[in-house]
Amino acid sequence: GLELSVNNNAADFTLSTTSGPPLSLSCLVQNNSQAEELLWYREDGTVDLQDGNKVNVSNICISPVSEDDNGVTFTCMLKRDQSVRVSVILDVQYPPLLTGEKSLTIEEGKSVTLTCNAKSNPQGQANWYKNNDTLTLEQDRYQVYQTSDVFQLSIKKAQKSDNGTYTCVVKSALGEGRKDFHLIVEDKKAVFPTEAIIAAAVVVALTVLFGIVARREKIFKVRKAPMSYKK
């Protein structure tokens, strides 16, 4: 009948909380006839416990709770019989947190993708704005791609009119996050006719080479001409 409970739960469970405030987990030995030492694990790593916080009752504090704790498993177990255990999975809810490259420079006529990385729990929904106005998605030029935490806006064959500030706004039940992307479309660079230049250089080189060879043959013939003598 020896068993454990964590926060009054005798079986594995999920605990919902929010980011920021500290969270306490209390592990209690039940139906024991002797002193039992306890262990705590965070995923596969042990949690250090003070000497007065190991026997029959053990408490740990997560402070502050952050978005990185979302989905993390904490497990309390008996030291002498580690099959006796209770695990708790943290469901940490937090508003959207956005990241991504702030400024992008693209040559006119080329394609560009703005990537808005958004972490949130619960999952948020994204909208794109240009210069604080709702972005009108032109067919065949704009494409939107979305996963649970990545929102992308692709622009094909960028034009000078695409210059501006694009804003990714992600909203969830806990709030919203915003991220600005500054897009600069530069003039198309002059394209040098590389192949034509190479071909012309080859022609010039061959012309010079043939000229040198012809001159050498002429000089050689002059030197080899027979000499005549008068009697």
Coordinates of N, CA and C in Angstrom, one line a residue:
G1 N 0.8 -1.2 0.0 CA 0.0 0.0 0.0 C 0.8 1.3 0.0
L2 N 2.2 1.1 0.0 CA 3.0 2.3 0.0 C 2.9 3.1 -1.3
E3 N 2.6 4.4 -1.3 CA 2.5 5.2 -2.5 C 2.9 6.6 -2.3
L4 N 3.0 7.3 -3.4 CA 3.3 8.7 -3.3 C 2.2 9.6 -3.9
S5 N 2.2 10.8 -3.5 CA 1.3 11.8 -4.1 C 2.1 13.1 -4.3
V6 N 1.8 13.8 -5.4 CA 2.3 15.1 -5.7 C 1.2 16.1 -5.8
N7 N 1.2 17.1 -5.0 CA 0.1 18.1 -4.9 C -1.2 17.4 -4.9
N8 N -1.3 16.3 -4.0 CA -2.5 15.5 -3.8 C -3.0 14.7 -4.9
N9 N -2.1 14.4 -5.9 CA -2.3 13.5 -7.0 C -1.5 12.3 -6.9
A10 N -2.2 11.1 -6.8 CA -1.5 9.9 -6.6 C -1.1 9.2 -7.9
A11 N -1.5 9.8 -9.1 CA -1.1 9.3 -10.4 C -0.5 10.4 -11.2
D12 N 0.1 10.0 -12.3 CA 0.7 11.1 -13.2 C -0.4 12.0 -13.7
F13 N 0.0 13.3 -13.8 CA -1.0 14.3 -14.2 C -0.3 15.5 -14.9
T14 N -1.2 16.3 -15.5 CA -0.7 17.6 -16.1 C -1.1 18.8 -15.3
L15 N -0.2 19.7 -15.0 CA -0.5 20.8 -14.2 C -0.4 22.1 -15.1
S16 N -1.6 22.8 -15.2 CA -1.6 24.1 -15.9 C -1.2 25.2 -15.0
T17 N -0.4 26.1 -15.6 CA 0.1 27.3 -14.9 C 0.4 28.4 -15.9
T18 N 0.8 29.5 -15.4 CA 1.2 30.6 -16.3 C 2.7 31.0 -16.0
S19 N 3.3 31.6 -17.0 CA 4.7 32.0 -16.9 C 4.8 33.2 -15.9
G20 N 5.9 33.2 -15.2 CA 6.1 34.3 -14.2 C 6.1 33.9 -12.8
P21 N 4.9 33.7 -12.2 CA 4.9 33.4 -10.7 C 5.6 32.1 -10.4
P22 N 6.1 31.9 -9.2 CA 6.7 30.6 -8.8 C 5.7 29.5 -8.7
L23 N 6.2 28.3 -8.8 CA 5.3 27.1 -8.7 C 5.9 26.2 -7.7
S24 N 5.1 25.7 -6.7 CA 5.6 24.7 -5.8 C 5.0 23.3 -6.1
L25 N 5.9 22.3 -5.9 CA 5.5 20.9 -6.1 C 5.8 20.2 -4.8
S26 N 4.8 19.5 -4.2 CA 5.0 18.9 -2.9 C 4.8 17.4 -3.0
C27 N 5.8 16.6 -2.7 CA 5.7 15.1 -2.8 C 5.6 14.5 -1.4
L28 N 4.6 13.6 -1.2 CA 4.3 13.1 0.1 C 4.3 11.6 0.1
V29 N 4.9 10.9 1.0 CA 4.9 9.4 1.1 C 3.6 9.1 1.9
Q30 N 2.9 8.1 1.4 CA 1.6 7.7 2.1 C 1.7 6.2 2.4
N31 N 1.1 5.8 3.5 CA 1.0 4.4 4.0 C 2.4 3.8 4.3
N32 N 3.3 4.6 4.8 CA 4.6 4.1 5.0 C 4.8 3.7 6.5
S33 N 5.6 2.7 6.7 CA 5.8 2.2 8.1 C 7.2 2.6 8.6
Q34 N 8.0 3.3 7.7 CA 9.3 3.7 8.1 C 9.7 5.0 7.3
A35 N 10.8 5.6 7.7 CA 11.2 6.8 7.0 C 11.7 6.5 5.6
E36 N 11.2 7.2 4.6 CA 11.5 6.9 3.2 C 12.1 8.2 2.6
E37 N 13.3 7.9 2.0 CA 14.0 9.0 1.3 C 13.4 9.2 -0.1
L38 N 13.3 10.5 -0.5 CA 12.7 10.8 -1.8 C 13.7 11.4 -2.7
L39 N 13.5 11.3 -4.0 CA 14.3 11.9 -5.1 C 13.4 12.7 -6.0
W40 N 13.9 13.7 -6.6 CA 13.2 14.5 -7.6 C 14.0 14.5 -8.9
Y41 N 13.4 14.4 -10.0 CA 14.0 14.5 -11.3 C 13.3 15.6 -12.1
R42 N 14.1 16.4 -12.9 CA 13.6 17.3 -13.9 C 14.0 16.6 -15.2
E43 N 13.0 16.1 -15.9 CA 13.3 15.3 -17.1 C 14.3 14.1 -16.7
D44 N 15.5 14.1 -17.2 CA 16.4 13.0 -16.8 C 17.4 13.4 -15.8
G45 N 17.4 14.7 -15.4 CA 18.4 15.2 -14.5 C 17.9 15.3 -13.0
T46 N 18.7 15.0 -12.1 CA 18.3 15.0 -10.7 C 18.2 16.5 -10.2
V47 N 17.3 16.7 -9.2 CA 17.2 18.0 -8.6 C 17.8 17.9 -7.2
D48 N 18.7 18.9 -7.0 CA 19.4 18.9 -5.7 C 18.5 19.2 -4.5
L49 N 18.5 18.4 -3.5 CA 17.6 18.6 -2.3 C 18.5 18.8 -1.1
Q50 N 18.0 19.7 -0.2 CA 18.7 19.9 1.1 C 18.4 18.7 2.0
D51 N 19.2 18.5 3.0 CA 19.1 17.3 3.9 C 17.7 17.3 4.6
G52 N 17.2 18.4 4.9 CA 15.9 18.4 5.6 C 14.7 18.3 4.7
N53 N 15.0 18.1 3.4 CA 13.9 18.1 2.4 C 13.9 16.8 1.6
K54 N 14.2 15.7 2.3 CA 14.3 14.5 1.5 C 13.5 13.3 2.1
V55 N 13.1 13.4 3.4 CA 12.5 12.2 4.0 C 11.0 12.5 4.2
N56 N 10.2 11.5 3.6 CA 8.7 11.4 3.8 C 8.0 12.6 3.1
V57 N 8.5 13.8 3.2 CA 7.9 14.9 2.5 C 9.1 15.7 1.8
S58 N 8.8 16.1 0.5 CA 9.9 16.9 -0.2 C 9.2 17.9 -1.1
N59 N 9.7 19.1 -1.0 CA 9.1 20.2 -1.8 C 10.1 20.8 -2.7
I60 N 9.7 21.1 -3.9 CA 10.6 21.9 -4.8 C 9.8 23.1 -5.3
C61 N 10.6 24.2 -5.7 CA 10.0 25.4 -6.1 C 10.6 25.8 -7.5
I62 N 9.8 26.0 -8.4 CA 10.2 26.5 -9.8 C 10.0 28.0 -9.8
S63 N 11.0 28.7 -9.8 CA 10.9 30.2 -9.8 C 12.0 30.9 -10.6
P64 N 11.6 31.8 -11.5 CA 10.2 31.9 -12.0 C 9.9 30.9 -13.0
V65 N 8.6 30.6 -13.2 CA 8.2 29.7 -14.3 C 8.3 30.4 -15.6
S66 N 8.9 29.8 -16.6 CA 9.1 30.4 -17.9 C 8.5 29.5 -19.0
E67 N 8.5 30.1 -20.2 CA 8.0 29.4 -21.3 C 8.8 28.1 -21.6
D68 N 10.1 28.1 -21.2 CA 11.0 27.0 -21.4 C 10.5 25.8 -20.6
D69 N 9.7 26.0 -19.5 CA 9.3 24.9 -18.7 C 8.0 24.3 -19.3
N70 N 7.5 24.8 -20.3 CA 6.3 24.2 -20.9 C 6.6 22.8 -21.5
G71 N 5.9 21.8 -21.0 CA 6.1 20.4 -21.5 C 7.1 19.7 -20.7
V72 N 7.7 20.3 -19.7 CA 8.8 19.6 -18.9 C 8.1 18.7 -17.9
T73 N 8.7 17.5 -17.7 CA 8.2 16.6 -16.7 C 9.1 16.6 -15.4
F74 N 8.4 16.7 -14.3 CA 9.0 16.6 -13.0 C 8.5 15.3 -12.3
T75 N 9.4 14.5 -11.8 CA 9.1 13.2 -11.2 C 9.6 13.1 -9.8
C76 N 8.7 12.7 -8.9 CA 9.1 12.3 -7.5 C 9.1 10.8 -7.3
M77 N 10.1 10.2 -6.7 CA 10.2 8.8 -6.6 C 10.9 8.4 -5.2
L78 N 10.6 7.1 -4.8 CA 11.3 6.6 -3.6 C 12.7 6.2 -4.0
K79 N 13.6 6.5 -3.1 CA 15.0 6.2 -3.4 C 15.3 4.7 -3.4
R80 N 14.6 3.9 -2.5 CA 14.9 2.5 -2.4 C 14.0 1.7 -3.4
D81 N 13.0 2.2 -3.9 CA 12.2 1.5 -4.9 C 11.7 2.6 -5.9
Q82 N 12.5 2.8 -7.0 CA 12.2 3.8 -7.9 C 11.0 3.5 -8.8
S83 N 10.4 2.4 -8.7 CA 9.2 2.1 -9.4 C 8.0 2.8 -8.8
V84 N 8.2 3.2 -7.5 CA 7.1 4.0 -6.9 C 7.4 5.5 -7.2
R85 N 6.6 6.0 -8.0 CA 6.8 7.4 -8.5 C 5.5 8.1 -9.0
V86 N 5.6 9.4 -9.1 CA 4.5 10.2 -9.6 C 5.1 11.3 -10.5
S87 N 4.6 11.5 -11.7 CA 5.2 12.5 -12.6 C 4.1 13.6 -12.9
V88 N 4.6 14.8 -13.0 CA 3.7 15.9 -13.4 C 4.3 16.6 -14.6
I89 N 3.5 16.8 -15.6 CA 3.9 17.6 -16.8 C 3.4 19.0 -16.7
L90 N 4.2 19.9 -16.9 CA 3.8 21.3 -16.8 C 3.2 21.8 -18.1
D91 N 2.1 22.4 -18.0 CA 1.4 23.1 -19.2 C 1.5 24.6 -18.9
V92 N 2.6 25.2 -19.3 CA 2.8 26.6 -19.0 C 2.2 27.5 -20.2
Q93 N 1.3 28.3 -19.8 CA 0.6 29.2 -20.8 C 1.2 30.6 -20.7
Y94 N 1.5 31.1 -21.9 CA 2.1 32.4 -22.0 C 1.8 33.1 -23.3
P95 N 1.8 34.4 -23.3 CA 1.4 35.2 -24.6 C 2.5 35.0 -25.6
P96 N 2.2 35.4 -26.9 CA 3.1 35.2 -28.0 C 4.4 35.9 -27.8
L97 N 5.5 35.2 -28.1 CA 6.9 35.8 -28.1 C 7.4 35.7 -29.5
L98 N 7.7 36.8 -30.1 CA 8.1 36.9 -31.5 C 9.6 37.2 -31.7
T99 N 10.2 36.5 -32.7 CA 11.6 36.8 -33.1 C 11.7 36.7 -34.6
G100 N 12.8 37.2 -35.1 CA 13.0 37.2 -36.6 C 13.9 38.3 -37.0
E101 N 14.5 38.2 -38.2 CA 15.4 39.2 -38.7 C 14.7 40.5 -39.0
K102 N 15.3 41.6 -38.4 CA 14.6 42.9 -38.4 C 14.6 43.6 -39.8
S103 N 15.8 43.6 -40.5 CA 15.9 44.3 -41.7 C 16.4 43.3 -42.8
L104 N 15.8 43.5 -44.0 CA 16.2 42.7 -45.1 C 16.3 43.6 -46.3
T105 N 17.4 43.3 -47.1 CA 17.6 44.1 -48.3 C 17.6 43.1 -49.5
I106 N 16.8 43.5 -50.5 CA 16.7 42.6 -51.7 C 16.8 43.4 -53.0
E107 N 17.3 42.7 -54.0 CA 17.4 43.4 -55.3 C 16.1 43.3 -56.0
E108 N 15.8 44.4 -56.7 CA 14.5 44.4 -57.5 C 14.4 43.3 -58.4
G109 N 13.2 42.6 -58.4 CA 13.0 41.5 -59.3 C 13.3 40.1 -58.7
K110 N 13.9 40.1 -57.5 CA 14.2 38.8 -56.8 C 13.1 38.6 -55.7
S111 N 13.1 37.4 -55.2 CA 12.1 37.0 -54.2 C 12.6 37.1 -52.8
V112 N 11.8 37.3 -51.8 CA 12.2 37.4 -50.5 C 11.1 36.8 -49.5
T113 N 11.6 36.3 -48.4 CA 10.6 35.7 -47.4 C 10.9 36.3 -46.1
L114 N 9.8 36.8 -45.5 CA 9.9 37.4 -44.1 C 9.4 36.3 -43.2
T115 N 10.3 35.9 -42.2 CA 10.0 34.8 -41.3 C 9.7 35.3 -39.9
C116 N 8.5 35.1 -39.4 CA 8.2 35.5 -38.0 C 8.0 34.3 -37.1
N117 N 9.0 34.1 -36.2 CA 8.9 33.0 -35.3 C 8.2 33.4 -34.1
A118 N 7.1 32.6 -33.8 CA 6.2 33.0 -32.7 C 6.0 31.8 -31.8
K119 N 6.4 31.9 -30.5 CA 6.1 30.9 -29.5 C 4.9 31.4 -28.6
S120 N 4.0 30.5 -28.4 CA 2.8 30.9 -27.6 C 2.1 29.7 -27.1
N121 N 1.5 29.8 -26.0 CA 0.6 28.7 -25.5 C -0.5 29.3 -24.7
P122 N -1.8 29.3 -25.3 CA -2.2 28.5 -26.4 C -1.7 29.1 -27.8
Q123 N -1.8 28.4 -28.8 CA -1.3 28.8 -30.1 C -2.0 30.0 -30.6
G124 N -1.3 31.0 -31.2 CA -1.9 32.2 -31.7 C -2.1 32.2 -33.2
Q125 N -2.8 33.2 -33.6 CA -3.1 33.4 -35.0 C -2.4 34.7 -35.5
A126 N -1.9 34.6 -36.7 CA -1.1 35.7 -37.2 C -1.8 36.5 -38.3
N127 N -1.5 37.8 -38.4 CA -1.9 38.7 -39.5 C -0.7 39.6 -39.9
W128 N -0.6 39.9 -41.2 CA 0.5 40.8 -41.6 C -0.1 42.1 -42.0
Y129 N 0.7 43.2 -41.7 CA 0.4 44.5 -42.0 C 1.6 45.2 -42.7
K130 N 1.3 46.2 -43.5 CA 2.4 47.0 -44.2 C 2.1 48.4 -43.9
N131 N 3.2 49.0 -43.3 CA 3.1 50.4 -42.9 C 1.8 50.7 -42.1
N132 N 1.5 49.8 -41.1 CA 0.4 49.9 -40.2 C -1.0 49.7 -40.9
D133 N -1.0 49.3 -42.1 CA -2.3 49.0 -42.8 C -2.4 47.5 -43.1
T134 N -3.6 47.0 -43.1 CA -3.7 45.6 -43.4 C -3.2 45.3 -44.8
L135 N -2.3 44.3 -44.9 CA -1.7 43.9 -46.1 C -2.6 43.2 -47.1
T136 N -2.8 43.8 -48.3 CA -3.6 43.2 -49.3 C -2.7 42.2 -50.1
L137 N -3.1 40.9 -50.0 CA -2.3 39.9 -50.7 C -2.5 39.8 -52.1
E138 N -1.6 40.3 -52.9 CA -1.8 40.3 -54.4 C -1.6 38.8 -54.9
Q139 N -2.5 38.4 -55.7 CA -2.4 37.0 -56.2 C -1.2 36.8 -57.0
D140 N -0.6 35.6 -56.8 CA 0.6 35.2 -57.6 C 1.9 36.0 -57.2
R141 N 1.8 37.0 -56.3 CA 3.0 37.7 -55.8 C 3.2 37.5 -54.3
Y142 N 2.2 37.4 -53.6 CA 2.3 37.2 -52.1 C 1.8 35.8 -51.7
Q143 N 2.6 35.2 -50.8 CA 2.2 33.8 -50.3 C 2.4 33.8 -48.8
V144 N 1.4 33.3 -48.1 CA 1.5 33.2 -46.7 C 1.6 31.7 -46.3
Y145 N 2.6 31.4 -45.4 CA 2.8 30.0 -44.9 C 2.7 30.1 -43.4
Q146 N 2.1 29.1 -42.7 CA 1.9 29.1 -41.3 C 2.0 27.7 -40.7
T147 N 2.8 27.6 -39.6 CA 2.8 26.3 -38.8 C 2.4 26.8 -37.4
S148 N 2.6 25.9 -36.4 CA 2.3 26.2 -35.0 C 3.1 27.4 -34.5
D149 N 4.3 27.5 -34.9 CA 5.2 28.6 -34.4 C 6.0 29.3 -35.4
V150 N 5.7 29.2 -36.7 CA 6.4 29.9 -37.8 C 5.3 30.5 -38.7
F151 N 5.5 31.8 -39.0 CA 4.6 32.5 -39.9 C 5.5 33.2 -40.9
Q152 N 5.2 32.9 -42.2 CA 6.1 33.4 -43.3 C 5.3 34.2 -44.3
L153 N 5.9 35.3 -44.8 CA 5.3 36.0 -45.9 C 6.3 36.1 -47.0
S154 N 6.0 35.5 -48.2 CA 6.9 35.5 -49.3 C 6.4 36.5 -50.4
I155 N 7.3 37.2 -50.9 CA 7.1 38.2 -52.0 C 7.9 37.8 -53.2
K156 N 7.2 37.5 -54.3 CA 7.8 37.1 -55.5 C 8.1 38.4 -56.4
K157 N 9.3 38.4 -57.0 CA 9.7 39.4 -57.9 C 9.4 40.8 -57.3
A158 N 10.2 41.1 -56.2 CA 10.0 42.3 -55.5 C 10.1 43.5 -56.3
Q159 N 9.3 44.5 -56.0 CA 9.2 45.8 -56.8 C 9.6 46.9 -55.8
K160 N 9.9 48.1 -56.4 CA 10.2 49.2 -55.5 C 9.0 49.6 -54.6
S161 N 7.8 49.3 -55.1 CA 6.6 49.6 -54.3 C 6.5 48.7 -53.0
D162 N 7.3 47.7 -53.0 CA 7.3 46.7 -51.8 C 8.1 47.3 -50.7
N163 N 8.9 48.4 -50.9 CA 9.6 49.0 -49.8 C 8.7 49.3 -48.7
G164 N 9.1 49.1 -47.4 CA 8.3 49.5 -46.3 C 8.5 48.7 -45.1
T165 N 7.7 48.9 -44.1 CA 7.8 48.2 -42.8 C 6.6 47.2 -42.7
Y166 N 6.9 45.9 -42.6 CA 5.9 44.8 -42.5 C 5.9 44.4 -41.1
T167 N 4.7 44.3 -40.5 CA 4.5 43.9 -39.1 C 3.7 42.6 -39.0
C168 N 4.3 41.7 -38.3 CA 3.7 40.4 -38.0 C 3.0 40.5 -36.6
V169 N 1.7 40.3 -36.6 CA 0.9 40.5 -35.3 C 0.3 39.1 -35.0
V170 N 0.7 38.5 -33.9 CA 0.2 37.2 -33.5 C -0.7 37.4 -32.2
K171 N -1.9 37.0 -32.2 CA -2.8 37.1 -31.1 C -3.2 35.8 -30.6
S172 N -3.3 35.7 -29.2 CA -3.8 34.5 -28.6 C -4.8 34.9 -27.5
A173 N -5.3 34.0 -26.7 CA -6.2 34.3 -25.6 C -5.5 35.1 -24.5
L174 N -4.2 35.0 -24.4 CA -3.4 35.7 -23.4 C -2.8 37.0 -23.8
G175 N -3.0 37.4 -25.0 CA -2.5 38.7 -25.4 C -2.0 38.6 -26.9
E176 N -1.1 39.5 -27.2 CA -0.6 39.6 -28.6 C 0.9 40.0 -28.6
G177 N 1.5 39.6 -29.7 CA 2.9 40.0 -29.9 C 3.1 40.6 -31.3
R178 N 4.0 41.6 -31.4 CA 4.2 42.3 -32.7 C 5.7 42.2 -33.0
K179 N 6.0 42.1 -34.3 CA 7.4 42.1 -34.8 C 7.4 42.9 -36.1
D180 N 8.3 43.9 -36.2 CA 8.5 44.7 -37.4 C 9.6 44.2 -38.3
F181 N 9.4 44.2 -39.6 CA 10.4 43.8 -40.6 C 10.6 44.9 -41.6
H182 N 11.8 45.5 -41.7 CA 12.0 46.6 -42.6 C 12.6 46.0 -43.9
L183 N 11.8 46.2 -45.0 CA 12.2 45.6 -46.3 C 12.7 46.8 -47.2
I184 N 13.9 46.6 -47.7 CA 14.5 47.6 -48.6 C 14.7 46.9 -50.0
V185 N 14.1 47.5 -51.0 CA 14.3 46.9 -52.4 C 15.2 47.8 -53.1
E186 N 16.4 47.3 -53.5 CA 17.4 48.1 -54.2 C 17.2 48.0 -55.7
D187 N 17.8 49.0 -56.4 CA 17.8 49.0 -57.9 C 18.5 47.7 -58.4
K188 N 18.0 47.2 -59.5 CA 18.6 46.0 -60.1 C 20.0 46.4 -60.5
K189 N 21.0 45.5 -60.2 CA 22.4 45.7 -60.6 C 22.6 45.4 -62.0
A190 N 23.4 46.3 -62.6 CA 23.7 46.0 -64.1 C 24.4 44.7 -64.2
V191 N 24.0 44.0 -65.2 CA 24.6 42.6 -65.5 C 25.6 42.7 -66.6
F192 N 26.8 42.4 -66.3 CA 27.9 42.5 -67.3 C 27.8 41.2 -68.2
P193 N 27.9 41.4 -69.5 CA 27.9 40.2 -70.4 C 29.1 39.4 -70.3
T194 N 29.3 38.7 -69.2 CA 30.5 37.9 -68.9 C 30.9 37.1 -70.1
E195 N 30.0 36.3 -70.7 CA 30.3 35.4 -71.8 C 30.9 36.2 -73.0
A196 N 30.2 37.3 -73.3 CA 30.7 38.1 -74.4 C 32.1 38.7 -74.2
I197 N 32.3 39.1 -72.9 CA 33.6 39.7 -72.6 C 34.7 38.6 -72.7
I198 N 34.4 37.4 -72.3 CA 35.4 36.3 -72.3 C 35.6 35.9 -73.8
A199 N 34.6 35.9 -74.6 CA 34.7 35.5 -76.0 C 35.6 36.6 -76.7
A200 N 35.3 37.9 -76.4 CA 36.1 38.9 -77.1 C 37.6 38.8 -76.6
A201 N 37.8 38.6 -75.4 CA 39.2 38.4 -74.9 C 39.9 37.3 -75.6
V202 N 39.2 36.2 -75.8 CA 39.8 35.0 -76.5 C 40.2 35.4 -77.9
V203 N 39.2 36.1 -78.6 CA 39.5 36.5 -80.0 C 40.7 37.4 -80.1
V204 N 40.8 38.4 -79.1 CA 42.0 39.3 -79.1 C 43.3 38.5 -78.9
A205 N 43.2 37.6 -77.9 CA 44.4 36.8 -77.6 C 44.9 36.0 -78.8
L206 N 43.9 35.4 -79.4 CA 44.2 34.5 -80.6 C 44.8 35.4 -81.7
T207 N 44.2 36.6 -81.9 CA 44.7 37.5 -83.0 C 46.1 37.9 -82.7
V208 N 46.4 38.2 -81.5 CA 47.8 38.6 -81.1 C 48.7 37.4 -81.3
L209 N 48.3 36.2 -80.9 CA 49.1 35.1 -81.0 C 49.4 34.7 -82.5
F210 N 48.4 34.8 -83.3 CA 48.6 34.5 -84.7 C 49.5 35.5 -85.4
G211 N 49.4 36.8 -84.9 CA 50.2 37.8 -85.5 C 51.7 37.6 -85.1
I212 N 51.9 37.2 -83.9 CA 53.3 36.9 -83.5 C 53.9 35.7 -84.3
V213 N 53.1 34.7 -84.4 CA 53.5 33.5 -85.2 C 53.8 33.9 -86.6
A214 N 53.0 34.7 -87.3 CA 53.2 35.0 -88.7 C 54.4 35.9 -88.8
R215 N 54.7 36.8 -87.9 CA 55.9 37.6 -87.9 C 57.1 36.8 -87.8
R216 N 57.1 35.8 -86.9 CA 58.3 35.0 -86.7 C 58.6 34.2 -87.9
E217 N 57.5 33.7 -88.6 CA 57.7 32.9 -89.8 C 58.3 33.8 -90.9
K218 N 57.9 35.0 -91.0 CA 58.4 36.0 -92.0 C 59.9 36.2 -91.8
I219 N 60.2 36.5 -90.5 CA 61.6 36.8 -90.1 C 62.5 35.6 -90.4
F220 N 62.0 34.4 -90.2 CA 62.7 33.1 -90.4 C 63.0 32.9 -91.9
K221 N 62.1 33.2 -92.7 CA 62.3 33.1 -94.2 C 63.3 34.1 -94.7
V222 N 63.3 35.3 -94.2 CA 64.3 36.3 -94.6 C 65.7 35.8 -94.2
R223 N 65.9 35.3 -93.1 CA 67.2 34.8 -92.6 C 67.7 33.6 -93.4
K224 N 66.8 32.8 -93.9 CA 67.2 31.6 -94.6 C 67.3 31.8 -96.1
A225 N 67.0 33.0 -96.6 CA 67.1 33.2 -98.1 C 68.5 33.0 -98.6
P226 N 68.7 32.3 -99.8 CA 70.1 32.0 -100.3 C 70.8 33.3 -100.8
M227 N 72.1 33.3 -100.6 CA 72.9 34.5 -101.0 C 73.5 34.3 -102.3
S228 N 73.5 35.4 -103.2 CA 74.0 35.3 -104.5 C 75.4 36.0 -104.6
Y229 N 76.3 35.5 -105.4 CA 77.7 36.0 -105.5 C 77.9 36.4 -107.0
K230 N 78.6 37.6 -107.2 CA 78.9 38.0 -108.6 C 80.4 37.5 -108.9
K231 N 80.6 37.0 -110.1 CA 81.9 36.6 -110.5 C 82.6 37.7 -111.3

